[in-house]
Amino acid sequence: MRIISRGFRGRRDRTEGGRLPPGQYLVRDFPVLSAGPTPRTKLTDWSFSITGEVDEPKTWTWEQFRSLPTETLTRDIHCVTKWSKLDTAWEGVSVDTLLEGVETAAEYVMAFSDGDYTTNLPLEDLTGGRAWVAFAYDGAPLEPQHGGPARLLVPHLYLWKSAKWVRGLRLMNDDEPGFWETYGYHMYGDPWREQRYSGD
Amino acid sequence: MDETELRLDGNAVAGILQEMFVPELTAARGRCVGCGEVGEMGAQHLYMYPHAPGAVLRCRFCEGVLAVMVRGGGRVRMALHGLVWLEVPQPAAPA
Amino acid sequence: MARAAIQRRLTWRVARVAEVVDETPRVRSLALSVPDWPGHRAGQHVDVRLTAEDGYVAERSYSIASAPDDGERLMLTVERIDDGEVSPYLTEELQPGDPVELRGPIGGYFAWTVDDGGPLLLVAGGSGVCPLMAMIRHRAARASMVPARLLYSSRTLDDVIYRDELDRDGGDGSGLEVVHTLTRGHPPGWTGRSRRIDAEMLAELAWPPERRPLAYVCGPTPLVESVASALVALGHDPDRVRTERFGPTGN
Ligand SMILES: Cc1cc2nc3c(=O)[nH]c(=O)nc-3n(C[C@H](O)[C@H](O)[C@H](O)COP(=O)(O)OP(=O)(O)OC[C@H]3O[C@@H](n4cnc5c(N)ncnc54)[C@H](O)[C@@H]3O)c2cc1C
Ligand SMILES: [Zn+2]
């Protein structure tokens, strides 16, 4: 039997009901959650690669990456720890741009990051204008604690899929679990279907 | 006699498993796979707890992952692959 | 402590608030009565769980501030973090008679009993004094003469938790010394220290590494990080420097 704590509501704001997936609440700050220490890779040592099941791997230095065409976008983001943040403003390179000219039969992707973090996604979810490698938030360079210099941004999935400090995408024929997925987080992670844990 | 005759069911190890996993484990010592240092679990670095369903225990010397725990979906899952071994003191024999 | 109690699987219990005591403008102690409390060691903590009417749950850890020698009475001391989720509820909403769910005692690493000996070096920032107070109270309850020093950093004199009790204990001739340092201003005539705890202060107040003091450092994460690394840099054995980080709890 659960004891109800009389008068306890938690720090939760559900006022934007329609825009909040089930179980989520609204925050106005930007919580920091990391599975490890914040990596501090120098921009001169940074690169971004497309590897795995591709005819020809691709790599960009920071300079080359930043000379790619960029997009600005405003999206709601949803974290599995139950906070959502509305209308977040980002600038980044569309994954469509990064995959231009890449020949592959792969259907899945493992995003990999500094600090050995990984997360898996269907390739389909990274294409068609649904995913970015973002380097700016709210008009300023992305801060290290939020994933700077660059993070993956896949706003339609729970935020653990938007790998911070991302350094590349490994294309795979078969789905494989990334870091959290190995330990029981959901393989897909759709906030609207509340896919938090495997089996949800 | 060969090993097939000596083999038992895993069930028989219940006593050791209970010796290992029921007591308090923050005072248990473990050796890091990454750097080989030995430390008590309570002295290591913990990330994400209590704000997320997952928690990551990292080595305080090399920040390598020692253990990962996820609570949710009606279960607790734990991976200990960053530990070469984990050790708890054996309770003293009853007088 | 009965080993059987420790071997028991951790379960949620319902405690009742017996009494609330305002320690400082931002800190309140909750005296809880916990039926069948199995006992604890000084330095251990409990997990507290709050459940909203719609089923939403929040869990946080709180150190046990009372000595193990107090039976079914358990004292928690909570600092209010203004934008926090749980601490404002515990310090402002909870009233005597209310039930509160908790489980424990938890943690064997950051624990001390008189048999562990000393010299005992206790370093606290803000509410980090709570588990160290349990050690001080346990030491007193057992009339232990283990040399002990508490170096305690607070914002202002009004923010010092357990001030009267510490003033009394510090002069009781049992070998406990209490040193305060204030980081955000001090009253006229203040003769104590008035800066953040730094390596110099630790060099002066910690026993020399050759005495092999047993150090317990507790408080906001940044303070714990800096004190623990300073102690190790001064030559103290890292295995004898125990830490309990409370997280980003201000101060
Ligand atoms: C072992 C242990 C023992 C403890 N013992 C005590 C004790 O005896 N007394 C005591 O008062 N406290 C103690 N604490 C701290 C306590 O558990 C809580 O952390 C504290 O009460 C704050 O909880 P809260 O819900 O009020 O605040 P929270 O809602 O947890 O927020 C705390 C602060 O951190 C910020 N914050 C939270 N999450 C994020 C994030 N993701 N990104 C950025 N900022 C964030 C918040 O804005 C706020 O300022 C202990 C902690 C531990 C681990
Ligand atoms: Zn290590």
Coordinates of C-alpha atoms and ligand atoms in Angstrom, one line a residue:
Chain A
M1 CA 0.0 0.0 0.0
R2 CA 1.3 3.4 -0.9
I3 CA 1.1 6.2 1.6
I4 CA 0.0 9.5 0.0
S5 CA 2.0 12.4 1.1
R6 CA -0.8 14.9 1.9
G7 CA -0.3 18.1 -0.1
F8 CA 2.7 16.8 -2.1
R9 CA 2.6 17.7 -5.8
G10 CA 6.2 17.6 -6.8
R11 CA 7.8 20.2 -9.0
R12 CA 5.4 19.6 -11.8
D13 CA 3.7 21.8 -14.2
R14 CA 1.2 20.1 -16.5
T15 CA -0.3 23.4 -17.8
E16 CA 0.6 22.7 -21.4
G17 CA -1.3 19.5 -21.2
G18 CA -1.8 19.0 -25.0
R19 CA 1.9 19.3 -25.8
L20 CA 3.1 17.1 -23.0
P21 CA 3.5 13.4 -23.6
P22 CA 2.1 11.1 -20.8
G23 CA 3.9 11.2 -17.5
Q24 CA 5.9 14.3 -18.5
Y25 CA 6.0 17.7 -16.7
L26 CA 7.2 21.1 -17.8
V27 CA 10.5 22.7 -16.8
R28 CA 11.7 26.2 -17.5
D29 CA 15.4 25.6 -16.7
F30 CA 17.5 23.1 -18.6
P31 CA 18.4 20.2 -16.3
V32 CA 21.8 18.6 -16.6
L33 CA 22.0 14.9 -16.6
S34 CA 25.1 13.0 -17.5
A35 CA 26.2 9.4 -17.2
G36 CA 29.8 10.4 -16.6
P37 CA 32.2 13.3 -16.5
T38 CA 31.8 16.0 -19.2
P39 CA 34.4 15.4 -21.9
R40 CA 36.5 18.4 -23.0
T41 CA 37.6 17.7 -26.5
K42 CA 39.4 20.5 -28.2
L43 CA 37.9 21.7 -31.4
T44 CA 41.2 21.0 -33.2
D45 CA 40.9 17.3 -32.1
W46 CA 37.2 17.0 -32.9
S47 CA 35.9 15.2 -35.9
F48 CA 32.6 13.7 -37.0
S49 CA 32.4 10.4 -38.9
I50 CA 30.0 8.2 -40.7
T51 CA 31.2 4.6 -40.4
G52 CA 30.0 1.0 -40.4
E53 CA 28.0 -0.4 -43.3
V54 CA 28.8 2.2 -45.9
D55 CA 30.7 2.0 -49.2
E56 CA 32.9 4.9 -48.2
P57 CA 33.3 6.2 -44.6
K58 CA 33.1 10.0 -44.3
T59 CA 34.9 12.3 -41.8
W60 CA 34.7 16.1 -41.2
T61 CA 37.0 18.2 -39.1
W62 CA 35.3 20.9 -36.9
E63 CA 36.1 23.5 -39.6
Q64 CA 34.7 21.3 -42.4
F65 CA 31.6 20.4 -40.3
R66 CA 30.9 24.1 -39.6
S67 CA 31.1 25.0 -43.3
L68 CA 28.2 22.7 -44.1
P69 CA 24.8 24.3 -44.5
T70 CA 23.0 24.7 -41.2
E71 CA 19.4 25.0 -40.1
T72 CA 17.7 26.7 -37.2
L73 CA 14.8 24.9 -35.6
T74 CA 12.5 25.2 -32.6
R75 CA 11.2 22.0 -31.0
D76 CA 9.8 20.5 -27.8
I77 CA 12.2 18.0 -26.0
H78 CA 11.3 15.2 -23.7
C79 CA 13.6 13.5 -21.2
V80 CA 12.9 10.0 -19.8
T81 CA 13.5 11.5 -16.3
K82 CA 10.0 13.1 -16.9
W83 CA 10.8 16.7 -17.7
S84 CA 9.9 18.3 -21.0
K85 CA 11.0 21.7 -22.3
L86 CA 8.9 23.5 -24.9
D87 CA 10.1 25.6 -27.8
T88 CA 13.8 25.0 -27.5
A89 CA 15.8 26.8 -30.2
W90 CA 18.7 25.1 -31.9
E91 CA 21.1 25.4 -34.8
G92 CA 22.7 22.4 -36.4
V93 CA 23.5 20.4 -39.5
S94 CA 20.7 18.2 -40.7
V95 CA 21.6 14.5 -40.6
D96 CA 20.2 14.4 -44.2
T97 CA 23.1 16.8 -45.2
L98 CA 25.6 14.5 -43.5
L99 CA 24.3 11.4 -45.2
E100 CA 24.2 13.0 -48.7
G101 CA 26.0 10.7 -51.1
V102 CA 26.3 7.9 -48.6
E103 CA 25.5 4.5 -50.1
T104 CA 24.2 2.0 -47.6
A105 CA 21.8 -0.9 -47.1
A106 CA 21.8 -0.3 -43.3
E107 CA 18.6 0.2 -41.5
Y108 CA 20.0 1.1 -38.0
V109 CA 22.5 3.5 -36.6
M110 CA 24.6 3.6 -33.5
A111 CA 25.4 7.1 -32.5
F112 CA 28.7 7.3 -30.6
S113 CA 30.1 10.0 -28.4
D114 CA 33.2 11.1 -26.4
G115 CA 33.1 9.4 -23.1
D116 CA 32.1 6.1 -24.7
Y117 CA 28.4 6.8 -24.7
T118 CA 26.3 5.1 -27.5
T119 CA 22.7 5.0 -28.4
N120 CA 20.9 3.1 -31.2
L121 CA 18.2 4.4 -33.6
P122 CA 16.5 3.3 -36.8
L123 CA 18.2 5.1 -39.7
E124 CA 14.7 6.2 -40.8
D125 CA 14.3 8.3 -37.7
L126 CA 17.4 10.3 -38.5
T127 CA 16.4 11.2 -42.0
G128 CA 13.6 13.2 -43.6
G129 CA 14.3 16.4 -41.6
R130 CA 13.9 14.8 -38.2
A131 CA 17.4 14.8 -36.8
W132 CA 20.3 17.2 -36.5
V133 CA 23.9 17.5 -35.2
A134 CA 23.3 20.7 -33.2
F135 CA 26.1 23.0 -32.2
A136 CA 24.2 26.0 -30.9
Y137 CA 21.4 26.4 -28.3
D138 CA 19.4 29.6 -27.8
G139 CA 21.7 31.6 -30.1
A140 CA 25.0 30.6 -28.3
P141 CA 27.5 27.8 -28.8
L142 CA 26.2 24.7 -27.1
E143 CA 27.6 24.5 -23.6
P144 CA 29.7 21.4 -22.6
Q145 CA 27.2 20.3 -19.9
H146 CA 24.5 20.2 -22.6
G147 CA 26.6 18.2 -25.0
G148 CA 28.8 20.9 -26.7
P149 CA 30.6 21.2 -28.9
A150 CA 27.9 19.2 -30.7
R151 CA 25.1 16.8 -29.9
L152 CA 22.7 14.7 -31.8
L153 CA 19.2 16.1 -31.7
V154 CA 16.3 13.8 -32.4
P155 CA 13.4 15.7 -30.7
H156 CA 10.7 13.2 -31.5
L157 CA 12.4 10.5 -29.3
Y158 CA 13.3 10.6 -25.6
L159 CA 16.4 12.8 -25.1
W160 CA 18.8 9.9 -24.2
K161 CA 18.7 9.2 -27.9
S162 CA 20.0 12.7 -28.6
A163 CA 23.6 11.7 -27.7
K164 CA 25.6 14.5 -26.2
W165 CA 29.2 15.1 -27.3
V166 CA 28.4 13.0 -30.5
R167 CA 31.3 12.1 -32.7
G168 CA 29.7 10.0 -35.3
L169 CA 27.2 7.6 -36.6
R170 CA 27.9 3.9 -37.2
L171 CA 25.5 2.4 -39.7
M172 CA 24.3 -1.2 -39.0
N173 CA 22.3 -3.8 -40.8
D174 CA 20.8 -5.1 -37.5
D175 CA 19.6 -3.2 -34.5
E176 CA 21.9 -3.4 -31.5
P177 CA 21.4 -1.9 -28.0
G178 CA 23.4 1.2 -27.0
F179 CA 24.5 2.2 -23.5
W180 CA 21.2 2.6 -21.7
E181 CA 19.3 0.2 -24.0
T182 CA 21.7 -2.6 -22.8
Y183 CA 20.6 -2.0 -19.3
G184 CA 16.9 -1.9 -19.9
Y185 CA 15.9 1.3 -21.6
H186 CA 13.6 1.0 -24.5
M187 CA 15.2 0.3 -28.0
Y188 CA 13.1 3.0 -29.7
G189 CA 12.0 5.5 -27.0
D190 CA 8.8 7.2 -28.3
P191 CA 7.7 9.6 -25.6
W192 CA 4.1 9.7 -26.9
R193 CA 3.8 5.9 -26.4
E194 CA 5.7 6.2 -23.1
Q195 CA 8.4 3.8 -24.2
R196 CA 10.7 4.1 -21.3
Y197 CA 11.9 0.6 -20.6
S198 CA 12.2 -2.5 -22.8
G199 CA 8.8 -4.2 -22.7
D200 CA 6.9 -0.9 -22.5
Chain B
M1 CA 35.2 -39.3 -11.0
D2 CA 35.0 -36.5 -13.5
E3 CA 33.5 -33.1 -13.5
T4 CA 30.1 -34.3 -14.8
E5 CA 29.6 -36.3 -11.7
L6 CA 30.7 -33.5 -9.4
R7 CA 28.6 -30.9 -11.1
L8 CA 25.7 -29.5 -9.1
D9 CA 22.8 -27.2 -9.8
G10 CA 23.3 -23.5 -9.5
N11 CA 20.7 -23.7 -6.8
A12 CA 23.3 -25.1 -4.5
V13 CA 25.2 -21.8 -4.5
A14 CA 22.3 -20.0 -3.0
G15 CA 24.1 -19.6 0.3
I16 CA 27.1 -17.8 -1.2
L17 CA 24.8 -15.6 -3.4
Q18 CA 22.9 -14.6 -0.3
E19 CA 26.2 -14.0 1.6
M20 CA 27.2 -11.8 -1.3
F21 CA 24.1 -9.9 -2.2
V22 CA 21.9 -9.4 0.9
P23 CA 24.3 -7.5 3.0
E24 CA 25.0 -3.8 2.6
L25 CA 27.3 -3.4 -0.4
T26 CA 28.7 0.1 -0.2
A27 CA 31.5 -1.2 2.1
A28 CA 32.2 -4.0 -0.4
R29 CA 35.5 -3.7 -2.2
G30 CA 35.9 -4.1 -5.9
R31 CA 38.7 -4.1 -8.5
C32 CA 38.3 -1.8 -11.6
V33 CA 38.6 -3.6 -14.9
G34 CA 39.9 -0.4 -16.5
C35 CA 42.8 0.6 -14.2
G36 CA 43.1 -2.2 -11.6
E37 CA 42.6 0.0 -8.6
V38 CA 40.7 -1.4 -5.6
G39 CA 38.1 0.7 -3.8
E40 CA 35.0 0.4 -1.7
M41 CA 31.8 0.9 -3.7
G42 CA 30.8 3.8 -1.5
A43 CA 34.0 5.7 -2.4
Q44 CA 33.3 5.6 -6.2
H45 CA 31.6 8.3 -8.2
L46 CA 27.9 8.0 -8.8
Y47 CA 26.1 9.7 -11.7
M48 CA 22.5 10.4 -12.5
Y49 CA 21.1 9.2 -9.2
P50 CA 18.4 10.1 -8.0
H51 CA 17.1 12.1 -10.9
A52 CA 17.0 9.3 -13.5
P53 CA 15.9 5.7 -13.7
G54 CA 19.5 4.8 -14.4
A55 CA 22.5 5.2 -12.2
V56 CA 26.2 4.8 -13.3
L57 CA 28.9 4.0 -10.8
R58 CA 32.3 5.0 -12.1
C59 CA 35.8 4.3 -10.8
R60 CA 37.1 7.3 -8.8
F61 CA 40.6 6.8 -10.2
C62 CA 39.9 6.4 -14.0
E63 CA 36.1 7.2 -14.3
G64 CA 35.6 3.9 -16.1
V65 CA 32.2 2.4 -15.7
L66 CA 32.1 -0.1 -12.8
A67 CA 28.4 -0.8 -12.6
V68 CA 25.1 0.4 -14.1
M69 CA 21.7 0.1 -12.5
V70 CA 18.4 0.7 -14.0
R71 CA 15.2 0.8 -12.0
G72 CA 11.9 0.9 -13.9
G73 CA 9.4 -1.2 -15.7
G74 CA 8.8 -3.3 -12.6
R75 CA 12.4 -4.5 -12.2
V76 CA 15.9 -3.5 -11.2
R77 CA 18.7 -4.5 -13.6
M78 CA 22.4 -4.3 -12.7
A79 CA 25.5 -4.8 -14.7
L80 CA 28.8 -5.3 -13.0
H81 CA 31.1 -5.8 -15.9
G82 CA 33.5 -3.0 -14.9
L83 CA 34.6 -5.0 -11.9
V84 CA 37.2 -7.8 -12.0
W85 CA 35.8 -8.9 -8.6
L86 CA 33.6 -7.7 -5.8
E87 CA 34.3 -8.7 -2.2
V88 CA 32.3 -8.6 1.0
P89 CA 33.7 -9.5 4.4
Q90 CA 32.6 -12.9 5.6
P91 CA 30.4 -12.6 8.7
A92 CA 32.3 -13.9 11.7
A93 CA 31.3 -17.4 12.7
P94 CA 28.7 -17.5 15.4
A95 CA 30.3 -17.9 18.9
Chain C
M1 CA 24.3 -4.0 16.0
A2 CA 22.5 -7.2 15.4
R3 CA 23.7 -8.7 12.2
A4 CA 20.2 -10.2 11.5
A5 CA 18.9 -6.6 11.2
I6 CA 21.4 -5.8 8.5
Q7 CA 20.8 -9.0 6.6
R8 CA 17.1 -8.1 6.2
R9 CA 16.0 -7.0 2.8
L10 CA 15.5 -3.3 2.5
T11 CA 11.8 -2.5 2.7
W12 CA 9.7 0.7 2.8
R13 CA 8.4 1.6 6.3
V14 CA 5.9 4.1 7.4
A15 CA 7.4 6.5 10.0
R16 CA 5.4 9.2 11.9
V17 CA 6.5 12.7 12.5
A18 CA 6.7 13.0 16.3
E19 CA 8.1 16.5 16.4
V20 CA 9.6 19.2 14.2
V21 CA 12.4 21.5 15.4
D22 CA 13.5 24.6 13.5
E23 CA 17.3 24.7 13.7
T24 CA 18.0 27.7 11.5
P25 CA 15.8 29.9 9.2
R26 CA 16.4 27.3 6.4
V27 CA 16.8 24.1 8.3
R28 CA 14.3 21.9 10.2
S29 CA 14.8 18.7 12.1
L30 CA 12.2 16.0 11.9
A31 CA 12.0 13.6 14.8
L32 CA 10.4 10.5 13.5
S33 CA 9.1 7.5 15.3
V34 CA 9.8 4.3 13.2
P35 CA 8.2 1.1 14.5
D36 CA 10.6 -1.8 14.4
W37 CA 13.5 0.3 13.5
P38 CA 16.4 -2.2 13.3
G39 CA 19.0 0.3 14.5
H40 CA 21.7 2.0 12.5
R41 CA 25.3 3.1 12.5
A42 CA 26.3 6.8 12.8
G43 CA 26.7 8.2 9.2
Q44 CA 24.1 6.0 7.6
H45 CA 21.2 7.5 5.7
V46 CA 17.6 6.7 4.8
D47 CA 15.8 7.1 1.5
V48 CA 12.6 9.1 1.9
R49 CA 9.8 8.6 -0.6
L50 CA 6.9 11.1 -1.2
T51 CA 3.9 10.1 -3.3
A52 CA 1.5 12.6 -4.8
E53 CA -2.2 11.8 -5.1
D54 CA -1.9 11.0 -8.8
G55 CA 0.9 8.5 -8.0
Y56 CA 3.9 10.7 -8.9
V57 CA 6.8 9.7 -6.7
A58 CA 10.0 11.5 -5.6
E59 CA 12.8 9.9 -3.6
R60 CA 15.7 11.6 -1.9
S61 CA 18.4 10.5 0.6
Y62 CA 18.7 12.0 4.1
S63 CA 21.3 11.3 6.7
I64 CA 20.4 10.1 10.1
A65 CA 21.4 12.8 12.5
S66 CA 20.5 11.0 15.7
A67 CA 22.8 8.6 17.5
P68 CA 22.3 4.8 17.0
D69 CA 21.7 4.7 20.7
D70 CA 18.2 6.3 20.5
G71 CA 15.9 3.3 19.9
E72 CA 12.9 3.9 17.6
R73 CA 13.4 7.6 17.5
L74 CA 15.1 8.8 14.3
M75 CA 16.2 12.4 13.6
L76 CA 16.6 13.8 10.1
T77 CA 17.7 17.4 9.6
V78 CA 16.7 18.9 6.3
E79 CA 17.9 22.1 4.6
R80 CA 15.3 23.8 2.4
I81 CA 16.5 24.3 -1.2
D82 CA 14.1 26.9 -2.5
D83 CA 13.6 25.5 -6.0
G84 CA 13.9 21.9 -4.8
E85 CA 11.2 19.3 -5.1
V86 CA 11.3 17.5 -1.8
S87 CA 13.1 19.6 0.8
P88 CA 10.5 22.4 0.8
Y89 CA 7.8 19.8 1.5
L90 CA 9.8 18.3 4.3
T91 CA 10.6 21.6 5.9
E92 CA 7.4 23.5 5.4
E93 CA 4.4 21.1 4.8
L94 CA 5.1 18.1 7.0
Q95 CA 3.5 18.3 10.4
P96 CA 3.6 16.2 13.6
G97 CA 1.4 13.2 13.2
D98 CA 1.9 12.9 9.4
P99 CA 3.2 9.7 8.0
V100 CA 6.3 9.6 5.8
E101 CA 7.7 6.6 3.9
L102 CA 11.3 5.7 4.3
R103 CA 13.7 2.8 4.0
G104 CA 17.0 2.2 5.7
P105 CA 19.4 2.3 7.3
I106 CA 21.5 2.5 4.1
G107 CA 25.2 2.7 3.5
G108 CA 28.1 1.0 5.3
Y109 CA 30.9 3.0 3.7
F110 CA 30.3 6.4 5.3
A111 CA 29.7 5.0 8.8
W112 CA 31.6 5.3 12.0
T113 CA 31.4 3.5 15.3
V114 CA 33.6 4.1 18.4
D115 CA 35.4 0.8 17.6
D116 CA 36.7 2.3 14.4
G117 CA 38.8 4.6 16.5
G118 CA 40.5 7.8 15.3
P119 CA 41.7 10.4 15.5
L120 CA 38.4 11.5 13.9
L121 CA 38.5 14.4 11.5
L122 CA 35.0 15.6 10.6
V123 CA 34.6 18.2 7.8
A124 CA 31.2 19.6 7.0
G125 CA 29.6 22.2 4.8
G126 CA 26.1 23.3 5.6
S127 CA 23.7 20.4 6.1
G128 CA 26.6 18.1 5.6
V129 CA 27.0 18.3 9.3
C130 CA 24.0 15.9 9.8
P131 CA 25.7 12.5 9.5
L132 CA 28.7 13.9 11.3
M133 CA 26.4 15.0 14.2
A134 CA 25.3 11.4 14.5
M135 CA 28.9 10.4 14.9
I136 CA 29.5 13.1 17.5
R137 CA 26.3 12.1 19.4
H138 CA 27.3 8.4 19.2
R139 CA 30.7 9.2 20.5
A140 CA 29.2 11.1 23.4
A141 CA 26.6 8.4 24.2
R142 CA 29.4 5.9 24.5
A143 CA 31.6 8.3 26.5
S144 CA 34.3 7.7 24.0
M145 CA 37.6 9.6 24.4
V146 CA 38.6 9.2 20.7
P147 CA 40.1 12.6 19.8
A148 CA 37.7 14.3 17.4
R149 CA 37.7 17.5 15.5
L150 CA 34.8 19.1 13.6
L151 CA 35.7 21.7 11.0
Y152 CA 32.3 23.2 10.0
S153 CA 31.7 25.7 7.2
S154 CA 28.4 27.7 7.3
R155 CA 27.3 30.8 5.4
T156 CA 26.6 32.9 8.5
L157 CA 26.4 32.4 12.2
D158 CA 22.6 32.1 11.9
D159 CA 23.0 29.2 9.5
V160 CA 25.0 27.1 11.9
I161 CA 23.0 24.0 12.6
Y162 CA 23.1 22.5 16.1
R163 CA 25.0 25.5 17.3
D164 CA 24.2 25.2 21.0
E165 CA 24.7 21.5 21.2
L166 CA 28.1 21.9 19.4
D167 CA 29.1 24.7 21.8
R168 CA 28.4 22.5 24.7
D169 CA 30.0 19.4 23.3
G170 CA 33.1 21.3 22.1
G171 CA 33.9 22.3 25.7
D172 CA 33.0 19.2 27.5
G173 CA 36.6 17.9 28.0
S174 CA 36.0 14.7 26.1
G175 CA 38.5 15.6 23.4
L176 CA 36.1 17.0 20.9
E177 CA 37.1 20.3 19.3
V178 CA 34.7 22.3 17.1
V179 CA 36.0 24.9 14.7
H180 CA 33.6 27.1 12.7
T181 CA 34.3 29.0 9.6
L182 CA 31.8 31.4 8.0
T183 CA 31.8 32.1 4.3
R184 CA 29.3 34.9 3.9
G185 CA 30.0 37.5 6.5
H186 CA 30.4 37.3 10.3
P187 CA 29.1 39.2 13.3
P188 CA 31.2 42.0 14.9
G189 CA 33.8 40.5 17.3
W190 CA 33.9 37.1 15.5
T191 CA 37.2 35.5 16.3
G192 CA 36.6 32.3 14.3
R193 CA 37.6 31.8 10.7
S194 CA 35.8 33.5 7.9
R195 CA 36.6 31.9 4.6
R196 CA 36.0 28.8 2.6
I197 CA 37.8 25.7 3.8
D198 CA 41.0 25.5 2.0
A199 CA 44.3 23.5 2.0
E200 CA 45.9 25.9 4.5
M201 CA 43.1 25.6 6.9
L202 CA 43.2 21.8 6.6
A203 CA 46.9 21.7 7.0
E204 CA 46.5 23.6 10.3
L205 CA 43.5 21.7 11.7
A206 CA 43.8 18.2 10.4
W207 CA 46.1 15.9 12.3
P208 CA 49.4 15.3 10.5
P209 CA 49.1 12.4 8.0
E210 CA 51.4 10.3 10.3
R211 CA 48.7 10.2 12.9
R212 CA 46.5 8.5 10.3
P213 CA 43.3 10.4 11.1
L214 CA 40.0 8.9 9.9
A215 CA 38.4 11.7 7.9
Y216 CA 34.7 12.0 7.0
V217 CA 33.9 14.9 4.6
C218 CA 30.3 15.7 3.9
G219 CA 28.3 18.5 2.2
P220 CA 27.6 20.0 -1.2
T221 CA 29.5 18.2 -3.9
P222 CA 31.9 21.1 -4.8
L223 CA 33.0 21.4 -1.1
V224 CA 33.5 17.7 -0.7
E225 CA 35.5 17.4 -3.9
S226 CA 37.8 20.3 -2.9
V227 CA 38.3 19.2 0.7
A228 CA 38.9 15.5 -0.2
S229 CA 41.5 16.4 -2.9
A230 CA 43.2 18.8 -0.5
L231 CA 43.5 16.2 2.2
V232 CA 45.0 13.7 -0.2
A233 CA 47.4 16.3 -1.5
L234 CA 48.5 17.0 2.1
G235 CA 49.5 13.3 2.3
H236 CA 46.5 11.7 3.9
D237 CA 45.7 8.1 2.8
P238 CA 42.8 8.2 0.3
D239 CA 41.4 5.1 1.9
R240 CA 41.0 7.0 5.2
V241 CA 39.2 10.0 3.6
R242 CA 35.6 9.1 3.3
T243 CA 33.2 11.3 1.4
E244 CA 29.4 11.8 1.2
R245 CA 28.4 14.2 -1.5
F246 CA 25.0 15.7 -1.1
G247 CA 24.7 17.1 -4.6
P248 CA 24.2 20.6 -5.8
T249 CA 22.6 21.8 -2.6
G250 CA 23.7 25.4 -2.5
N251 CA 26.1 26.8 0.2
Ligands
LIG1 C1 23.6 10.2 0.9 C2 22.9 11.6 1.0 C3 22.5 12.1 2.2 C4 21.9 13.3 2.3 N1 21.6 13.8 3.5 C5 21.0 15.0 3.6 C6 20.7 15.6 4.9 O1 20.9 15.0 5.9 N2 20.1 16.8 4.9 C7 19.8 17.5 3.8 O2 19.3 18.6 3.9 N3 20.1 17.0 2.6 C8 20.7 15.8 2.4 N4 21.0 15.3 1.2 C9 20.6 16.0 0.0 C10 19.1 15.6 -0.3 O3 19.1 14.2 -0.7 C11 18.5 16.4 -1.5 O4 19.4 16.4 -2.6 C12 18.2 17.8 -1.1 O5 17.3 17.8 0.0 C13 17.6 18.5 -2.3 O6 16.4 17.9 -2.7 P1 15.2 18.6 -3.4 O7 14.3 17.6 -3.9 O8 14.7 19.7 -2.4 O9 15.9 19.4 -4.5 P2 16.1 18.9 -6.0 O10 14.8 19.1 -6.7 O11 16.7 17.6 -6.1 O12 17.1 20.1 -6.6 C14 18.3 20.4 -5.8 C15 19.0 21.5 -6.5 O13 19.6 21.0 -7.7 C16 19.1 21.6 -8.8 N5 19.0 20.5 -9.8 C17 18.4 19.4 -9.6 N6 18.5 18.6 -10.7 C18 19.2 19.3 -11.6 C19 19.6 19.0 -12.9 N7 19.4 17.8 -13.5 N8 20.3 19.9 -13.5 C20 20.6 21.1 -12.9 N9 20.2 21.4 -11.7 C21 19.5 20.5 -11.0 C22 17.8 22.2 -8.4 O14 17.5 23.3 -9.2 C23 18.1 22.6 -7.0 O15 18.8 23.8 -6.9 C24 21.7 14.1 1.1 C25 22.0 13.5 -0.1 C26 22.7 12.3 -0.2 C27 23.1 11.8 -1.5
ZN2 ZN 39.6 2.5 -12.6

